[in-house]
Every structure is written in structure tokens, then in C-alpha cells.
XYZ file of C-alpha atoms in Angstrom:
690
model
C -16.821 -22.941 -38.784
C -14.021 -20.946 -40.395
C -11.187 -19.671 -38.154
C -12.037 -16.105 -39.187
C -15.501 -16.364 -37.678
C -14.435 -17.831 -34.347
C -13.103 -14.577 -32.816
C -16.233 -12.448 -33.304
C -18.418 -15.427 -32.423
C -16.634 -16.149 -29.155
C -16.740 -12.464 -28.233
C -20.454 -12.338 -28.900
C -21.121 -15.537 -26.966
C -19.110 -14.129 -24.077
C -21.109 -10.912 -24.068
C -24.307 -12.926 -24.219
C -23.308 -14.649 -20.995
C -22.617 -17.999 -22.645
C -19.777 -19.581 -20.704
C -16.382 -19.469 -22.389
C -12.936 -20.538 -21.206
C -12.206 -16.994 -20.068
C -14.986 -17.095 -17.491
C -18.414 -15.523 -17.316
C -19.358 -12.137 -18.698
C -22.151 -9.670 -18.098
C -25.107 -9.678 -20.441
C -25.372 -7.099 -23.192
C -28.234 -4.666 -23.230
C -30.668 -5.356 -26.157
C -29.470 -2.271 -28.042
C -25.843 -3.291 -27.653
C -26.614 -6.839 -28.751
C -28.371 -5.567 -31.876
C -25.412 -3.343 -32.700
C -22.943 -6.213 -32.303
C -25.039 -8.573 -34.394
C -25.455 -5.956 -37.143
C -21.688 -5.595 -37.382
C -21.200 -9.278 -38.326
C -20.895 -10.504 -41.887
C -23.333 -13.043 -43.382
C -21.118 -16.044 -42.618
C -20.613 -14.897 -39.029
C -24.344 -14.302 -38.524
C -25.089 -17.808 -39.769
C -22.465 -19.229 -37.412
C -24.005 -17.353 -34.489
C -27.449 -18.729 -35.360
C -26.143 -22.286 -35.557
C -24.297 -22.009 -32.263
C -27.086 -20.305 -30.335
C -29.920 -22.521 -31.558
C -29.284 -25.290 -28.992
C -29.064 -22.687 -26.228
C -32.531 -21.256 -26.750
C -33.743 -24.142 -24.614
C -31.364 -24.311 -21.627
C -29.915 -27.641 -20.589
C -32.070 -29.173 -17.820
C -30.651 -29.071 -14.322
C -28.884 -32.298 -13.453
C -28.166 -33.944 -10.129
C -24.366 -33.751 -9.870
C -24.297 -36.989 -7.888
C -25.622 -38.819 -10.928
C -22.860 -37.650 -13.270
C -20.666 -40.623 -14.131
C -17.151 -39.152 -14.004
C -15.104 -37.211 -11.463
C -11.858 -35.222 -11.509
C -10.032 -34.725 -8.202
C -6.909 -33.027 -6.929
C -5.466 -30.643 -4.397
C -4.208 -27.050 -4.705
C -1.396 -25.793 -2.479
C 0.903 -22.789 -2.458
C 4.201 -23.063 -4.286
C 6.174 -22.540 -1.078
C 5.744 -24.872 1.883
C 5.199 -23.711 5.438
C 6.836 -25.072 8.605
C 4.416 -28.022 8.607
C 4.660 -28.751 4.886
C 2.324 -27.828 1.991
C -0.042 -24.898 2.639
C -3.541 -25.506 1.253
C -5.125 -23.049 -1.161
C -8.630 -22.988 0.244
C -11.871 -21.782 -1.363
C -10.551 -21.191 -4.868
C -12.964 -21.813 -7.715
C -11.924 -24.680 -10.021
C -13.475 -25.352 -13.420
C -13.035 -28.453 -15.568
C -12.978 -28.042 -19.356
C -12.586 -30.029 -22.509
C -9.926 -27.952 -24.224
C -10.941 -28.466 -27.859
C -10.005 -25.109 -29.411
C -12.605 -22.817 -30.889
C -15.698 -24.408 -29.374
C -17.369 -22.444 -26.562
C -19.372 -25.442 -25.282
C -16.407 -27.202 -23.700
C -17.328 -26.571 -20.071
C -17.635 -29.801 -18.052
C -18.101 -28.802 -14.425
C -16.928 -26.706 -11.490
C -16.266 -26.800 -7.790
C -14.299 -25.188 -4.962
C -11.287 -26.287 -3.008
C -12.102 -27.168 0.586
C -10.271 -26.012 3.703
C -7.356 -28.335 2.904
C -7.214 -27.465 -0.801
C -8.928 -30.620 -2.088
C -11.480 -30.513 -4.909
C -13.740 -33.029 -6.672
C -15.637 -32.099 -9.838
C -18.273 -34.434 -11.221
C -18.938 -34.272 -14.955
C -20.428 -36.102 -17.924
C -17.813 -37.038 -20.576
C -20.585 -36.802 -23.204
C -20.541 -32.998 -22.732
C -17.298 -32.964 -24.714
C -19.398 -33.555 -27.829
C -20.591 -36.443 -29.921
C -17.778 -38.902 -30.662
C -15.243 -36.837 -28.723
C -13.371 -37.913 -25.594
C -12.564 -34.941 -23.325
C -9.107 -33.400 -23.231
C -9.148 -32.396 -19.572
C -7.965 -29.026 -18.333
C -8.446 -27.189 -15.048
C -8.930 -23.436 -14.761
C -8.455 -21.633 -11.448
C -10.303 -18.463 -10.433
C -10.139 -15.966 -7.557
C -13.127 -13.861 -6.507
C -13.633 -10.211 -7.413
C -16.426 -7.901 -6.359
C -18.166 -4.610 -6.972
C -20.834 -2.826 -4.990
C -24.157 -1.654 -6.326
C -25.366 1.792 -5.304
C -27.523 0.215 -2.603
C -24.523 -1.578 -1.065
C -25.308 -5.032 -2.427
C -22.305 -7.045 -3.561
C -21.858 -8.350 -7.103
C -19.356 -11.201 -7.267
C -17.303 -12.178 -10.313
C -14.291 -14.379 -10.960
C -10.854 -13.683 -12.373
C -8.816 -16.450 -13.930
C -5.446 -16.915 -12.240
C -4.068 -20.118 -13.745
C -4.635 -23.472 -15.404
C -3.402 -27.045 -15.431
C -3.467 -29.378 -18.429
C -4.662 -32.925 -17.943
C -4.697 -35.923 -20.292
C -5.899 -35.883 -23.914
C -8.831 -38.113 -24.938
C -9.484 -39.241 -21.386
C -11.906 -42.172 -21.506
C -11.960 -43.139 -17.847
C -14.477 -42.120 -15.223
C -11.918 -40.837 -12.720
C -8.822 -38.710 -13.040
C -6.672 -37.472 -10.166
C -4.673 -34.332 -10.975
C -2.682 -34.907 -7.799
C -1.219 -32.109 -5.692
C -0.829 -28.946 -7.768
C 1.441 -26.145 -6.617
C 0.348 -22.633 -7.594
C 2.809 -19.707 -7.293
C 0.110 -17.517 -5.777
C 0.819 -14.479 -3.537
C 4.035 -16.003 -2.219
C 6.233 -14.374 0.417
C 9.694 -13.227 -0.602
C 12.163 -15.316 1.440
C 15.078 -12.980 0.668
C 13.886 -10.140 2.920
C 12.960 -10.030 6.609
C 9.957 -7.863 5.765
C 6.639 -9.390 4.732
C 6.984 -8.663 1.020
C 5.473 -10.248 -2.088
C 7.764 -12.482 -4.137
C 7.965 -11.378 -7.773
C 10.482 -13.300 -9.828
C 12.849 -11.308 -11.998
C 11.177 -12.528 -15.173
C 7.733 -12.899 -13.637
C 4.745 -10.635 -13.138
C 2.801 -9.873 -9.936
C -0.526 -11.674 -9.373
C -2.387 -8.369 -9.769
C -2.389 -5.321 -12.025
C -3.003 -1.577 -11.905
C -6.382 -0.244 -12.923
C -6.173 1.020 -16.537
C -6.812 4.646 -15.599
C -3.792 4.797 -13.353
C -1.363 4.732 -16.294
C -3.027 7.749 -17.876
C -2.933 9.598 -14.546
C 0.807 8.925 -14.330
C 1.411 10.216 -17.852
C -0.588 13.385 -17.232
C 1.316 14.127 -14.031
C 4.833 13.293 -15.179
C 4.958 14.367 -18.832
C 5.238 18.118 -18.127
C 8.300 17.668 -15.907
C 9.941 14.684 -17.595
C 11.458 16.896 -20.284
C 12.696 19.314 -17.625
C 14.594 16.579 -15.804
C 16.009 15.103 -19.025
C 17.196 18.513 -20.165
C 18.966 19.070 -16.851
C 20.678 15.674 -16.956
C 21.811 16.262 -20.536
C 23.231 19.678 -19.639
C 25.098 18.135 -16.716
C 26.609 15.425 -18.949
C 27.696 18.084 -21.446
C 29.375 20.133 -18.729
C 26.840 22.969 -18.866
C 25.615 22.484 -15.309
C 22.564 24.629 -14.507
C 22.712 26.748 -11.387
C 20.582 25.765 -8.410
C 18.430 28.839 -9.011
C 17.893 27.926 -12.697
C 17.303 24.276 -11.894
C 14.641 25.180 -9.312
C 12.979 27.757 -11.573
C 12.501 25.246 -14.392
C 10.035 23.293 -12.233
C 6.588 24.516 -11.180
C 6.651 26.901 -8.244
C 6.424 25.086 -4.921
C 4.805 26.429 -1.767
C 8.035 27.492 -0.056
C 9.423 29.107 -3.226
C 6.193 31.089 -3.549
C 6.375 32.111 0.103
C 9.937 33.347 -0.302
C 8.981 35.315 -3.414
C 6.079 36.978 -1.630
C 7.685 37.419 1.806
C 11.406 36.564 2.045
C 12.262 34.538 5.150
C 8.692 33.447 5.863
C 9.286 29.773 5.058
C 12.429 29.719 7.209
C 10.827 31.242 10.306
C 10.507 29.447 13.627
C 6.723 29.663 13.412
C 6.612 28.002 10.007
C 9.059 25.327 11.202
C 6.677 24.381 14.013
C 3.588 24.631 11.824
C 4.947 22.104 9.317
C 5.854 19.666 12.091
C 2.195 19.840 13.086
C 0.489 19.953 9.708
C 2.930 19.327 6.870
C 4.066 16.084 5.290
C 6.266 15.749 8.407
C 3.202 15.569 10.688
C 3.977 12.969 13.305
C 3.665 12.203 17.008
C 4.892 14.908 19.371
C 5.790 13.513 22.772
C 5.853 15.714 25.850
C 9.290 16.872 26.891
C 10.502 14.322 29.478
C 12.857 16.910 31.007
C 9.983 19.167 32.077
C 7.449 16.672 33.455
C 3.967 18.003 33.965
C 4.386 20.923 31.563
C 1.559 20.546 28.976
C 3.162 23.072 26.638
C 6.590 21.446 26.219
C 7.172 18.893 23.435
C 9.948 16.796 21.978
C 10.793 15.206 18.609
C 13.783 12.873 18.288
C 15.518 11.286 15.264
C 18.157 8.648 16.224
C 20.318 8.493 13.092
C 23.614 7.578 14.766
C 22.264 4.037 15.264
C 22.730 3.322 11.548
C 25.567 2.961 9.084
C 26.204 6.175 7.114
C 28.271 7.053 4.076
C 30.562 9.558 5.822
C 29.830 12.162 3.143
C 26.493 13.494 4.332
C 25.850 15.201 7.648
C 23.073 13.281 9.447
C 23.395 13.701 13.209
C 21.006 12.599 15.913
C 18.414 15.379 16.114
C 16.620 16.233 19.354
C 14.112 19.068 18.895
C 12.446 20.718 21.875
C 9.331 22.752 21.162
C 6.930 24.938 23.109
C 3.289 25.859 22.614
C 3.074 29.649 22.733
C -0.218 31.436 22.037
C -1.560 28.578 19.941
C 1.654 28.046 17.948
C 4.295 25.371 18.397
C 7.765 26.949 18.239
C 11.214 25.331 18.355
C 13.166 26.530 21.377
C 16.168 24.194 21.409
C 17.821 21.771 18.984
C 20.446 19.301 20.205
C 22.574 17.697 17.483
C 24.626 14.550 18.089
C 27.352 15.164 15.505
C 29.759 12.530 14.177
C 33.148 13.428 12.852
C 33.032 13.934 9.044
C 33.876 10.642 7.356
C 32.610 8.443 10.220
C 30.489 5.599 8.892
C 29.965 2.959 11.610
C 26.704 2.763 13.554
C 27.171 4.067 17.076
C 30.137 6.248 16.115
C 31.402 8.701 18.767
C 29.376 11.907 18.702
C 29.677 15.424 20.020
C 26.470 16.971 21.303
C 25.893 20.625 20.509
C 22.899 22.669 21.580
C 21.445 25.530 19.531
C 18.808 28.116 20.419
C 17.243 31.043 18.508
C 19.941 33.323 19.986
C 22.589 31.506 17.919
C 21.711 33.294 14.678
C 23.136 31.541 11.570
C 23.946 28.375 13.537
C 20.320 28.214 14.680
C 19.160 28.476 11.072
C 21.624 25.724 10.082
C 20.381 23.519 12.935
C 16.760 24.031 11.837
C 17.742 23.097 8.298
C 19.368 19.885 9.531
C 16.228 19.156 11.545
C 14.040 19.725 8.458
C 16.185 17.347 6.422
C 15.987 14.767 9.222
C 12.211 15.141 9.301
C 12.057 14.745 5.510
C 14.128 11.551 5.563
C 12.192 10.212 8.544
C 8.906 10.942 6.760
C 9.986 9.182 3.579
C 11.252 6.083 5.389
C 8.767 6.127 8.268
C 5.430 7.894 7.775
C 5.398 7.161 4.044
C 7.383 4.120 2.900
C 7.404 2.140 6.149
C 4.156 2.881 7.956
C 2.024 3.101 4.810
C 3.604 1.243 1.881
C 5.386 -1.710 3.479
C 3.109 -1.903 6.499
C 0.000 -2.115 4.313
C 1.712 -4.605 1.977
C 2.010 -7.173 4.754
C -1.770 -7.010 5.251
C -2.340 -7.132 1.475
C -0.332 -10.330 0.977
C -1.959 -12.070 3.943
C -5.449 -10.980 2.845
C -5.061 -12.132 -0.753
C -3.686 -15.473 0.408
C -6.550 -16.185 2.782
C -9.737 -14.121 2.375
C -12.117 -15.476 -0.255
C -15.416 -16.568 1.301
C -15.217 -14.249 4.300
C -16.991 -10.899 3.715
C -14.006 -9.102 5.267
C -12.576 -9.430 1.759
C -15.173 -6.933 0.507
C -14.183 -4.511 3.249
C -10.386 -4.727 2.963
C -9.345 -5.652 -0.554
C -10.393 -2.385 -2.273
C -7.803 -0.674 -0.064
C -5.101 -3.313 -0.656
C -5.370 -3.817 -4.386
C -2.265 -2.097 -5.843
C 0.163 -1.518 -2.999
C 2.378 -4.515 -3.872
C 2.843 -3.122 -7.380
C 4.055 0.317 -6.354
C 6.211 -1.247 -3.645
C 7.818 -3.481 -6.255
C 8.888 -0.319 -8.068
C 10.263 1.129 -4.827
C 12.620 -1.854 -4.462
C 15.005 -0.308 -6.977
C 13.626 3.207 -7.502
C 13.833 4.413 -3.885
C 15.815 1.836 -1.915
C 18.429 -0.803 -2.696
C 21.998 -0.109 -3.841
C 21.000 2.404 -6.536
C 17.741 3.731 -5.050
C 17.308 7.460 -4.667
C 17.116 7.335 -0.860
C 20.399 5.417 -0.726
C 22.145 7.810 -3.112
C 20.730 11.078 -1.779
C 20.827 10.504 1.976
C 23.553 9.706 4.490
C 22.246 6.198 5.066
C 23.934 3.355 3.229
C 21.942 0.489 1.736
C 22.503 -1.433 4.964
C 21.478 1.582 7.021
C 18.224 1.978 5.060
C 17.422 -1.720 5.439
C 18.010 -1.668 9.206
C 15.987 1.511 9.669
C 13.047 0.030 7.750
C 13.226 -3.207 9.734
C 13.234 -1.286 13.013
C 10.292 0.814 11.850
C 8.324 -2.241 10.759
C 9.114 -3.759 14.139
C 7.243 -0.903 15.815
C 3.920 -1.088 13.909
C 0.913 -2.968 15.231
C -2.818 -2.626 14.727
C -3.717 -3.482 18.301
C -4.495 -0.425 20.429
C -3.887 2.106 17.659
C -5.807 5.360 17.524
C -4.693 8.785 16.252
C -2.984 10.950 18.853
C -4.870 13.795 20.506
C -4.302 17.256 18.955
C -1.833 19.384 20.910
C -3.595 22.652 20.054
C -6.475 24.087 18.057
C -4.187 24.688 15.074
C -3.132 21.027 14.924
C -5.175 20.486 11.773
C -3.600 17.157 10.883
C -4.510 15.590 14.222
C -8.061 16.979 14.094
C -8.506 15.583 10.560
C -7.055 12.237 11.635
C -9.489 12.042 14.548
C -12.442 12.794 12.257
C -11.376 10.264 9.631
C -10.779 7.591 12.304
C -14.232 8.237 13.779
C -15.942 7.872 10.393
C -13.993 4.693 9.660
C -15.183 3.265 12.958
C -18.807 3.943 12.010
C -18.252 2.411 8.570
C -16.616 -0.755 9.935
C -19.274 -1.137 12.648
C -22.036 -0.875 10.035
C -20.330 -3.415 7.801
C -20.014 -5.949 10.616
C -23.607 -5.343 11.666
C -24.613 -6.318 8.136
C -22.182 -9.186 7.532
C -21.084 -10.256 11.011
C -22.754 -13.663 10.902
C -21.030 -14.529 7.628
C -17.710 -13.273 9.034
C -18.082 -15.648 11.982
C -19.149 -18.526 9.714
C -15.891 -18.203 7.762
C -13.674 -17.567 10.769
C -11.140 -20.175 9.672
C -10.086 -17.760 6.925
C -9.576 -15.061 9.584
C -7.411 -17.461 11.598
C -5.210 -18.206 8.595
C -5.061 -14.500 7.716
C -3.966 -13.732 11.276
C -1.419 -16.559 11.299
C 0.192 -15.307 8.093
C 0.344 -11.760 9.459
C 2.028 -12.761 12.693
C 4.379 -15.363 11.231
C 5.737 -13.052 8.541
C 5.957 -9.803 10.500
C 9.381 -8.822 11.798
C 10.325 -9.174 15.481
C 9.112 -6.284 17.597
C 11.752 -3.570 17.995
C 12.056 -1.510 21.172
C 15.216 0.581 21.407
C 17.334 0.689 24.569
C 16.114 4.164 25.504
C 12.435 3.142 25.414
C 13.191 -0.098 27.271
C 14.802 1.913 30.040
C 12.390 4.856 30.174
C 8.961 3.615 29.010
C 8.446 -0.163 28.865
C 6.727 -1.311 32.053
C 6.996 2.153 33.592
C 4.830 5.188 34.164
C 5.879 7.641 31.466
C 3.091 10.212 31.003
C 5.220 12.203 28.570
C 5.224 9.316 26.048
C 2.256 9.226 23.619
C 1.106 5.604 23.540
C -2.028 5.811 21.380
C -0.288 5.451 18.014
C 2.345 3.001 19.203
C 2.440 -0.695 19.899
C 2.183 -1.891 23.485
C 5.771 -1.542 24.685
C 5.059 -3.459 27.883
C 4.240 -6.540 25.758
C 6.632 -6.039 22.857
C 9.728 -5.413 25.015
C 9.686 -9.020 26.180
C 12.634 -11.333 25.500
C 12.875 -13.011 23.115
C 11.032 -10.338 21.121
C 7.522 -11.316 20.027
C 6.360 -10.563 16.501
C 5.485 -6.931 15.822
C 1.968 -7.686 14.550
C -0.431 -9.062 17.145
C -2.705 -12.021 16.458
C -6.422 -11.505 15.955
C -7.278 -15.106 16.776
C -5.761 -18.562 17.097
C -8.949 -20.579 16.791
C -11.457 -21.521 14.091
C -14.293 -19.816 15.990
C -14.067 -16.332 17.468
C -13.376 -16.090 21.186
C -14.667 -13.211 23.347
C -13.301 -9.906 22.106
C -11.888 -11.267 18.839
C -14.634 -9.916 16.597
C -13.883 -6.448 17.989
C -10.185 -7.102 17.398
C -10.869 -7.891 13.742
C -12.869 -4.685 13.415
C -9.944 -2.731 14.902
C -7.525 -4.344 12.435
C -9.769 -3.460 9.470
C -10.096 0.130 10.648
C -6.315 0.381 11.068
C -5.516 -0.991 7.618
C -8.007 1.252 5.812
C -6.757 4.296 7.758
C -3.146 3.826 6.639
C -4.053 2.879 3.069
C -6.159 6.021 2.664
C -5.923 8.994 5.031
C -2.413 8.538 6.441
C -0.857 7.853 3.068
C -2.658 10.781 1.473
C -1.392 13.203 4.096
C 2.235 12.071 3.873
C 2.274 11.658 0.098
C 0.149 14.468 -1.286
C 2.014 17.208 0.592
C 5.452 16.258 -0.721
C 5.540 18.991 -3.334
C 4.602 21.552 -0.669
C 7.287 20.462 1.795
C 9.913 18.875 -0.455
C 9.517 20.958 -3.599
C 12.494 23.234 -2.921
C 15.978 21.758 -2.797
C 17.422 24.362 -0.445
C 14.504 24.125 1.985
C 14.254 20.363 2.491
C 15.928 17.346 0.913
C 16.992 13.865 1.989
C 20.636 14.663 2.672
C 23.026 17.565 3.272
C 26.770 17.303 2.838
C 29.247 18.619 5.387
C 30.299 22.236 5.059
C 33.900 23.347 4.664
C 36.117 22.367 7.616
C 33.270 20.305 9.093
C 30.972 23.290 9.603
C 27.191 22.880 9.720
C 25.548 22.968 6.288
C 24.145 26.424 5.600
C 22.041 27.599 2.676
C 24.669 30.037 1.412
C 27.126 27.143 0.996
C 25.827 25.466 -2.175
C 28.424 22.714 -1.869
C 26.420 21.293 1.045
C 23.231 20.973 -1.037
C 22.475 17.934 -3.206
C 24.480 17.901 -6.452
C 22.550 19.065 -9.529
C 21.666 15.574 -10.830
C 20.217 14.562 -7.461
C 18.509 17.927 -7.069
C 16.564 17.664 -10.322
C 15.747 14.044 -9.549
C 14.438 15.062 -6.128
C 12.125 17.696 -7.603
C 10.893 15.259 -10.257
C 10.120 12.640 -7.595
C 8.361 15.091 -5.273
C 6.143 16.367 -8.079
C 5.412 12.878 -9.421
C 4.430 11.494 -6.025
C 2.242 14.448 -5.096
C 0.521 14.930 -8.437
C -0.069 11.344 -9.623
C -3.408 10.305 -8.213
C -5.919 7.726 -9.372
C -8.420 5.585 -7.540
C -10.026 8.302 -5.439
C -12.316 7.277 -2.594
C -15.092 9.655 -3.569
C -14.872 8.783 -7.261
C -14.816 5.020 -6.585
C -13.870 4.281 -10.204
C -13.937 0.502 -9.791
C -17.108 0.478 -7.632
C -15.285 -1.783 -5.181
C -15.557 0.481 -2.122
C -18.807 0.266 -0.174
C -20.900 3.339 -1.159
C -21.623 4.008 2.516
C -18.012 5.058 3.158
C -18.051 7.269 0.068
C -21.202 9.073 1.200
C -19.976 9.432 4.797
C -16.787 11.139 3.661
C -18.593 13.301 1.123
C -20.987 14.480 3.830
C -18.007 15.720 5.888
C -16.057 17.281 3.002
C -16.504 20.798 4.361
C -15.116 19.812 7.763
C -12.082 18.180 6.176
C -11.545 21.212 3.962
C -11.462 23.505 6.997
C -8.711 21.266 8.388
C -6.598 21.514 5.241
C -7.611 18.288 3.511
C -9.486 18.085 0.237
C -11.195 14.749 0.775
C -11.565 14.405 -3.002
C -7.793 13.873 -3.270
C -7.679 10.869 -0.911
C -7.159 7.627 -2.793
C -8.840 4.385 -1.841
C -5.520 2.511 -1.985
C -1.772 3.054 -2.193
C -0.731 3.067 -5.845
C 1.874 5.845 -5.943
């Protein structure tokens, strides 16, 4: 056969379902097959006929035990664990004769067992008449899609290979112990992060449509940012007003155009703490015990190293529910001296109330900036991105035969990729958060580690709404309820298979616990909450402080199981973990991420960092020197737009057909309810990829 004919031939054989080295393919429809065949030249058609003739009558089924030869070996992870090599269990392994150009070089297949061992029996004669096989192993991980009726369709994706000997004439060959660099943990960080070598590529990839979505979202504003940066380099620095006006109009800019002062009001301040991107837990005010209308929000920034340039005090906001609205009534700032950088620096506490006029407005602005930074590092980057990544790495390392893979992996498929970008884009020595906020690189790292030390799946449920207008909390409760029904239905259908492959759950759980950071409970919570009756403290969204405050600190993530068969209550624990992971990969991320242009689309309203005013005064809006410099301002607006407007992989669209159709239909059936609560359920992605 000529080399020119091999490419079209191999493509056609692959489409026909004839096994090729790249794996198995779906069959062509008759009309598609006819169209492909008609496109071939005479020589190629003859080659197809010659190659397919022997396949008209399929090879009779053979008893594998009777095959004369066997290839053996063991697959383990590249990195060892505390007890030595870690087995790569339940991977598919194929044995091939690697003669180039010939599709009929498949010899046999098998799976690694629980300890990573494999044995593949084969017939050397399958290499062809007069040919001794040149052995090669191919490794595959499972993939899946769902049919409309919920049935699973499995497929396999090639992840690696290993060359064996040429012209092997023996009846046994041992490949030995093979180390695969597969979903390895990064040893350079305390967080459970995926290791991606500087010159390497991650063991996964974005869906093709995501790139187009990114281009469509970013292209309109990319030129705006580049023009601003060029003007700045040339000394023609645009004014803040011009810089802002060159971007699309954000929600707060529109509000100020239509009704000046509306976006800076006390009522709007409280509304965004309830329902904006800042939406978070509101504890009761511990200083007024028993008062159901008094709330508190606290940001402890003095615990971290700062750059001395930005003004980032401790922020203690007291709020009150008045006629269905949450209003700020007091803001206490723990102010460092300008230039102070050390964590725990001496602070001066100052209290501001609405009677303080301009100082009250400045204090609210500082509180908004604190909430923005806390949202980016906590609600968004920590609780969603990095928190979900630790479940993604553990799941990909361990879940292959267990049906939990079908439930979880659609929601874990791209988070490690976007987080890899965040390593330099948002954090690190030159990341935007490091440059634009008061926190140094060390301060950002410590804050993220403390946040990750406070996240656990056990006992989590969304907090109760504080009022009728608490749309975020109502939407969270509805989404959590529907997820519970979805997970329960999945386990009712696949529970027996989940139990049968419980060893994979044990290894998944062990990886989660071993690689999570130590639990973090600050001194204040140790003194006021852990082991005590503290009715003001909302516990539903937090880890169990009574357990996690122990010394030495336990791991932040709780174990699901420690045995190869589920013990009483452990199946329910696994269901809770699945519900938790899907919630943060979908609903919680969508709420924090998709509202960024609304709440962080105006530089003067909210940013990541404000600089000190003249003579150490509080940063006020009329002092432009306290705002981000122009290069950081245009970068901030570009980032906010990009994050909010780049969306692909929607739950309801289910582009890859990997999400169970039951969840899609459940959410679609409640779209009107979500819409009334301020969420367009069509904009919620099935995974974190932006």
C-alpha cells in the first residue's frame, strides 16, 4: 500500500469501528460511509477493499486462556506515597504490534488490578505472517456520555504508551514496574494542586468551544485595554472618567447616570452584601445576643503581611434588618499606620456611623473593597477554584470503575486548567491580586491556606435566608434541594455498583484527606465558638469547629471512609460529598463569578486595593490618588468583564452530554423560580473553566 493511501484508509477504518492504535471510534451512518468512500481515489478504494475483505467475516471468539503468550507488568504513579509506589488501578491497557501503517496490529487488552498489575494474553501470530511482534503498550482512561434516557455510554481516551522489545519471539515478556506521570500532586505548595511541569501539559484539555467563547467575550475589550496601556507608556495617561467610559457600562455606572448617589447608598450597600458577588454568611451580632435583626461581617486583614502602600484595615461591619432591608449601622476599622507591613502590626480602632458624613462614605468604600478582595480570594478563588481542584485531582486519580465518576467528573473536568492560569495571572509575585491589593505574595499565600483550612464537605448546607429579600440564600437553598434529589436518584440507580467498587472511594477519600491543608481555626473562634454555645455564629456553611480546633490540627477535609466496604452512614457521607462538590463547581461559582462586572465593573466603586489618602486620611472618591493607578484600573475592568462574560459548558446546554439529563431537566423545570430570585439558570456552567 502506498504511503499516500494510508491516511485516508486509516481514517476510514477508524470511522468504521475497526480498531486502530488511537482507540475505538463510533460507527458511521450508511450515508456518511457512502460519502467518505465516494471521496476516495481509485487506488484508495482498492486498498480499502483489500483491507476490509478479511473483516467481512469476523475473527471467531477465542478462549484467552488458550493464547500462547502473555505480557505482564505493573503501573504506578510517578510520585511515591509514604509507603512507596502508589498503584494505578483499573486503567485499560492494550498490547500492540507497532508495525507502522497497518491497522490490524492489535494483540490484546486487559485492566490493571487493585495493585496496578496487568497480564495480557495474546497470540504472536496476530502480528502477521512471518512477522514477530514489536511489542508496545497503550494506556487508556475512561470517558463517558449520557444518552437522553440517562444510560451511560463509555469510551476510552489514550493517555500514554510504553515501547517494548522489537521482534519479540518469546512467549512471555515482563514490562516491569512502569511509572506514569498521571494527575500528580504538586509538592511545592501546601495546597492540593495539580503538578504541571514548566515544559509539560496538563493531563486534560478544554472543550473546543471554550476557546471560541473566550475570544467572543474578550476581543471587544482587548483593544480598549491595549490602547490604554499604550497611551500610558507614551505619557498620554487617560483620565479615570475616560478610562471607565471606554468600557461597556457597568451596573453601578448606569445607576449613577440615572440616579446619582443610588449605588453609594446605605440600602444598596446592604443589598449587595446579601445578593451581589459579595454574598456571604452573615453572622448575628455577638454584642447584641438574642436580637434576630442584628448582623455582623468581619474581615481580619491585619493578620497578614501587607505592602504598606495600600490601606487595608481590619473591617468590622455591623448591620441591621429594617423593614425588610439590611442596612449598615456601624463600621469599625482597625487601621495600621501607613507604611506598616508586618502581620499583627499595631492598629488604631475607629468607629464610623451614618452621622459621620464623608468619613462614613469613606468607611463604606473601604468595606466594599475589603468585601471585593475577600470575595476574590475566598468565595471565588479559594472556596470554588482551589477547593474544587482538590476534589478533581483526587477523583481523577482514583475513580474509574465506580459510577461516582459519572456523577462527579463532568463538574471537575476543567478546573485544574483555569487554576493553572491563575498561578501567575492572579496570584504569585506578578499576579494581579498581588499587585493591586495590599497583600504581599506571602500574605496572599497565607490567606489562601487559612481559607482552604476552613473548608469541609461534612455538615455543609447553605445558610438560612435572613429576610425575604435575601435572594441569593433562597436560590442557594433551592439549588441545594434539587442537587439532593439528583444525587439521591443517582445512588438509587447505581448504589450497588458504588458499593461494589468501594475500594476506589477509600482511595479517593485517602487522597483528599492526606493532601488537604491542616484545619485552621483562628484564635477568636477558638475562644468564642469552638466547644461553646454561640448561637450568633452560623455553623451550617462551616466546618465543625469543635472537631477541627483540636491540637494538633486535623486535616481540613474529613474522611468519607477508611475501609474497603462502606460502614454505617458512609454511603450517606459520600452522597453529601458529591452534593457539596457539584454545588461549588456550579451554583456557588456562578454566583460569585458571573456578577463581577455588576459589582466590580467600576473602579471608583469597588476594586481590590485603595491607597492611603494624603496625610494618612481615609481614601475618598474625590481623591483620585487613592484609586488604582491607570494601568491597574484598565486591567481590573478587563478582568472583571472577561470573567463575567466568558461562559461555556452550560448545565442546561450540556454540550458534551456528560451531565446526567435528569439534573438538566430538574433545573430547567425550576428556571422561573430561579429567575425570580435573580439567577438565570441558563448562565450556570457545569464546571469551573473561567
